[in-house]
Amino acid sequence: LGTERHHYLLKGIDSLEDVGCFGLTELGYGNNAVEMETTAIYDKATDELIVNSPTPLAQKYWITNGACHAKHIVVFAQLYVDGKNEGIHGVLVRCRGDNLEPVPGVTVEDMGHKMGLNGVDNAKLTFDNVRV
């Protein structure tokens, strides 16, 4: 999983204490990575990525496990370094705290009742300049 800095998550993943989700699909673009609007901008001064959903079309949509159970999400975003778009990259973002409470800058909304598979929770997630 990622690099050594992510290894602290492995025990929780193995025990299902730390459930995650995969955030590729966007409302406006489906899984068309070329058109996706979500950004991850590298801040050289703090050595952080700033993850942002710049428009409603950039919300991550129909994300399985996102509504109720996930504490982390791999957000696929356009990576910008020094103003240059380096293409789509996956960024691990905390979307809930240890007790599944909301975290600042991340909005998680349940997609609600569906025609089928209601045992699977789905969400839409937006990011407001979340620093990772």
PDB file of C-alpha atoms in Angstrom:
ATOM      1  CA  LEU A   1       0.000   0.000   0.000  1.00  0.00           C
ATOM      2  CA  GLY A   2       1.660   3.195  -1.114  1.00  0.00           C
ATOM      3  CA  THR A   3       4.952   3.782   0.679  1.00  0.00           C
ATOM      4  CA  GLU A   4       6.290   3.205   4.163  1.00  0.00           C
ATOM      5  CA  ARG A   5       4.472   6.297   5.412  1.00  0.00           C
ATOM      6  CA  HIS A   6       1.177   4.485   4.753  1.00  0.00           C
ATOM      7  CA  HIS A   7       2.097   1.318   6.645  1.00  0.00           C
ATOM      8  CA  TYR A   8       0.468   2.578   9.866  1.00  0.00           C
ATOM      9  CA  LEU A   9      -2.864   1.802   8.153  1.00  0.00           C
ATOM     10  CA  LEU A  10      -2.207  -1.888   7.474  1.00  0.00           C
ATOM     11  CA  LYS A  11      -3.328  -3.257  10.867  1.00  0.00           C
ATOM     12  CA  GLY A  12      -6.628  -1.363  10.660  1.00  0.00           C
ATOM     13  CA  ILE A  13      -7.188  -2.505   7.084  1.00  0.00           C
ATOM     14  CA  ASP A  14      -6.588  -6.142   8.040  1.00  0.00           C
ATOM     15  CA  SER A  15      -9.027  -5.890  10.984  1.00  0.00           C
ATOM     16  CA  LEU A  16     -11.604  -3.851   8.976  1.00  0.00           C
ATOM     17  CA  GLU A  17     -11.268  -1.067  11.551  1.00  0.00           C
ATOM     18  CA  ASP A  18     -10.013   1.270   8.827  1.00  0.00           C
ATOM     19  CA  VAL A  19     -12.268   0.923   5.796  1.00  0.00           C
ATOM     20  CA  GLY A  20     -11.461   2.961   2.734  1.00  0.00           C
ATOM     21  CA  CYS A  21     -13.055   3.829  -0.567  1.00  0.00           C
ATOM     22  CA  PHE A  22     -12.022   4.538  -4.148  1.00  0.00           C
ATOM     23  CA  GLY A  23     -12.820   8.056  -5.379  1.00  0.00           C
ATOM     24  CA  LEU A  24     -12.531   8.134  -9.154  1.00  0.00           C
ATOM     25  CA  THR A  25     -16.008   8.860 -10.572  1.00  0.00           C
ATOM     26  CA  GLU A  26     -17.105  12.504 -10.778  1.00  0.00           C
ATOM     27  CA  LEU A  27     -20.637  13.818 -11.288  1.00  0.00           C
ATOM     28  CA  GLY A  28     -19.774  15.722 -14.448  1.00  0.00           C
ATOM     29  CA  TYR A  29     -17.305  13.316 -16.030  1.00  0.00           C
ATOM     30  CA  GLY A  30     -17.937   9.765 -14.848  1.00  0.00           C
ATOM     31  CA  ASN A  31     -14.591   8.008 -14.986  1.00  0.00           C
ATOM     32  CA  ASN A  32     -13.208  10.132 -17.843  1.00  0.00           C
ATOM     33  CA  ALA A  33      -9.913  10.999 -16.166  1.00  0.00           C
ATOM     34  CA  VAL A  34      -8.861  13.506 -18.815  1.00  0.00           C
ATOM     35  CA  GLU A  35     -11.804  15.792 -18.027  1.00  0.00           C
ATOM     36  CA  MET A  36     -11.868  15.421 -14.211  1.00  0.00           C
ATOM     37  CA  GLU A  37     -11.865  18.666 -12.259  1.00  0.00           C
ATOM     38  CA  THR A  38     -10.765  17.607  -8.767  1.00  0.00           C
ATOM     39  CA  THR A  39      -7.318  19.066  -8.099  1.00  0.00           C
ATOM     40  CA  ALA A  40      -4.378  18.222  -5.866  1.00  0.00           C
ATOM     41  CA  ILE A  41      -2.032  21.199  -5.795  1.00  0.00           C
ATOM     42  CA  TYR A  42       1.423  20.702  -4.327  1.00  0.00           C
ATOM     43  CA  ASP A  43       2.321  23.357  -1.749  1.00  0.00           C
ATOM     44  CA  LYS A  44       6.110  23.471  -1.760  1.00  0.00           C
ATOM     45  CA  ALA A  45       6.251  25.627   1.396  1.00  0.00           C
ATOM     46  CA  THR A  46       4.478  23.008   3.554  1.00  0.00           C
ATOM     47  CA  ASP A  47       5.257  19.842   1.540  1.00  0.00           C
ATOM     48  CA  GLU A  48       1.516  19.122   1.357  1.00  0.00           C
ATOM     49  CA  LEU A  49      -1.068  18.469  -1.306  1.00  0.00           C
ATOM     50  CA  ILE A  50      -4.218  20.618  -1.264  1.00  0.00           C
ATOM     51  CA  VAL A  51      -7.182  18.578  -2.517  1.00  0.00           C
ATOM     52  CA  ASN A  52     -10.126  20.574  -3.841  1.00  0.00           C
ATOM     53  CA  SER A  53     -13.431  20.095  -5.679  1.00  0.00           C
ATOM     54  CA  PRO A  54     -13.613  23.380  -7.615  1.00  0.00           C
ATOM     55  CA  THR A  55     -17.176  22.946  -8.939  1.00  0.00           C
ATOM     56  CA  PRO A  56     -20.261  20.809  -8.190  1.00  0.00           C
ATOM     57  CA  LEU A  57     -19.396  18.704 -11.270  1.00  0.00           C
ATOM     58  CA  ALA A  58     -16.158  17.664  -9.517  1.00  0.00           C
ATOM     59  CA  GLN A  59     -17.886  15.903  -6.611  1.00  0.00           C
ATOM     60  CA  LYS A  60     -16.855  12.278  -6.313  1.00  0.00           C
ATOM     61  CA  TYR A  61     -20.098  10.442  -7.077  1.00  0.00           C
ATOM     62  CA  TRP A  62     -21.563   6.997  -6.275  1.00  0.00           C
ATOM     63  CA  ILE A  63     -18.536   6.145  -4.138  1.00  0.00           C
ATOM     64  CA  THR A  64     -19.010   2.684  -2.582  1.00  0.00           C
ATOM     65  CA  ASN A  65     -18.453   2.536   1.207  1.00  0.00           C
ATOM     66  CA  GLY A  66     -18.235   6.322   1.260  1.00  0.00           C
ATOM     67  CA  ALA A  67     -21.527   7.126   2.974  1.00  0.00           C
ATOM     68  CA  CYS A  68     -21.207   5.154   6.209  1.00  0.00           C
ATOM     69  CA  HIS A  69     -17.999   3.213   6.686  1.00  0.00           C
ATOM     70  CA  ALA A  70     -14.915   4.741   5.068  1.00  0.00           C
ATOM     71  CA  LYS A  71     -12.329   6.677   7.060  1.00  0.00           C
ATOM     72  CA  HIS A  72     -10.042   7.184   4.050  1.00  0.00           C
ATOM     73  CA  ILE A  73     -10.539   7.752   0.374  1.00  0.00           C
ATOM     74  CA  VAL A  74      -8.117   7.483  -2.511  1.00  0.00           C
ATOM     75  CA  VAL A  75      -9.032  10.644  -4.416  1.00  0.00           C
ATOM     76  CA  PHE A  76      -8.077  10.731  -8.075  1.00  0.00           C
ATOM     77  CA  ALA A  77      -7.214  14.310  -8.952  1.00  0.00           C
ATOM     78  CA  GLN A  78      -5.370  16.474 -11.443  1.00  0.00           C
ATOM     79  CA  LEU A  79      -1.960  16.977  -9.792  1.00  0.00           C
ATOM     80  CA  TYR A  80      -0.433  20.442 -10.155  1.00  0.00           C
ATOM     81  CA  VAL A  81       3.199  21.087  -9.276  1.00  0.00           C
ATOM     82  CA  ASP A  82       4.563  24.600  -9.795  1.00  0.00           C
ATOM     83  CA  GLY A  83       1.470  25.411 -11.874  1.00  0.00           C
ATOM     84  CA  LYS A  84       2.030  22.494 -14.273  1.00  0.00           C
ATOM     85  CA  ASN A  85      -0.619  19.781 -14.645  1.00  0.00           C
ATOM     86  CA  GLU A  86       1.116  16.445 -14.075  1.00  0.00           C
ATOM     87  CA  GLY A  87      -2.023  14.401 -14.867  1.00  0.00           C
ATOM     88  CA  ILE A  88      -4.252  12.218 -12.721  1.00  0.00           C
ATOM     89  CA  HIS A  89      -2.785  10.883  -9.476  1.00  0.00           C
ATOM     90  CA  GLY A  90      -4.313   9.065  -6.510  1.00  0.00           C
ATOM     91  CA  VAL A  91      -4.072  10.857  -3.159  1.00  0.00           C
ATOM     92  CA  LEU A  92      -4.964   9.245   0.168  1.00  0.00           C
ATOM     93  CA  VAL A  93      -7.268  11.614   2.082  1.00  0.00           C
ATOM     94  CA  ARG A  94      -8.795  11.158   5.527  1.00  0.00           C
ATOM     95  CA  CYS A  95     -12.579  11.596   5.102  1.00  0.00           C
ATOM     96  CA  ARG A  96     -13.736  10.698   8.648  1.00  0.00           C
ATOM     97  CA  GLY A  97     -12.246  10.559  12.113  1.00  0.00           C
ATOM     98  CA  ASP A  98     -11.757   7.467  14.280  1.00  0.00           C
ATOM     99  CA  ASN A  99     -15.399   7.571  15.420  1.00  0.00           C
ATOM    100  CA  LEU A 100     -16.638   8.181  11.855  1.00  0.00           C
ATOM    101  CA  GLU A 101     -17.195  11.875  12.590  1.00  0.00           C
ATOM    102  CA  PRO A 102     -16.775  14.401   9.771  1.00  0.00           C
ATOM    103  CA  VAL A 103     -13.351  15.961   9.253  1.00  0.00           C
ATOM    104  CA  PRO A 104     -12.832  19.612   8.307  1.00  0.00           C
ATOM    105  CA  GLY A 105     -12.984  20.324   4.591  1.00  0.00           C
ATOM    106  CA  VAL A 106     -14.633  17.042   3.555  1.00  0.00           C
ATOM    107  CA  THR A 107     -18.380  16.851   2.910  1.00  0.00           C
ATOM    108  CA  VAL A 108     -19.853  13.346   2.770  1.00  0.00           C
ATOM    109  CA  GLU A 109     -23.463  12.848   1.672  1.00  0.00           C
ATOM    110  CA  ASP A 110     -25.343   9.548   1.436  1.00  0.00           C
ATOM    111  CA  MET A 111     -26.790   8.933  -2.036  1.00  0.00           C
ATOM    112  CA  GLY A 112     -29.973   7.614  -0.394  1.00  0.00           C
ATOM    113  CA  HIS A 113     -32.337   4.843  -1.397  1.00  0.00           C
ATOM    114  CA  LYS A 114     -31.577   3.116  -4.691  1.00  0.00           C
ATOM    115  CA  MET A 115     -33.531   0.783  -6.964  1.00  0.00           C
ATOM    116  CA  GLY A 116     -31.372  -2.127  -5.796  1.00  0.00           C
ATOM    117  CA  LEU A 117     -28.328  -3.086  -3.720  1.00  0.00           C
ATOM    118  CA  ASN A 118     -29.378  -0.954  -0.757  1.00  0.00           C
ATOM    119  CA  GLY A 119     -27.061  -2.985   1.462  1.00  0.00           C
ATOM    120  CA  VAL A 120     -24.181  -1.127  -0.184  1.00  0.00           C
ATOM    121  CA  ASP A 121     -23.721   2.461   0.914  1.00  0.00           C
ATOM    122  CA  ASN A 122     -22.836   5.024  -1.735  1.00  0.00           C
ATOM    123  CA  ALA A 123     -21.820   8.636  -1.257  1.00  0.00           C
ATOM    124  CA  LYS A 124     -20.954  11.856  -2.936  1.00  0.00           C
ATOM    125  CA  LEU A 125     -17.893  13.579  -1.487  1.00  0.00           C
ATOM    126  CA  THR A 126     -16.514  17.069  -1.957  1.00  0.00           C
ATOM    127  CA  PHE A 127     -13.227  18.528  -0.786  1.00  0.00           C
ATOM    128  CA  ASP A 128     -12.639  22.122   0.269  1.00  0.00           C
ATOM    129  CA  ASN A 129      -8.885  22.716   0.180  1.00  0.00           C
ATOM    130  CA  VAL A 130      -8.057  19.676   2.307  1.00  0.00           C
ATOM    131  CA  ARG A 131      -4.364  19.509   3.174  1.00  0.00           C
ATOM    132  CA  VAL A 132      -2.654  16.119   3.052  1.00  0.00           C
TER     133      VAL A 132
END
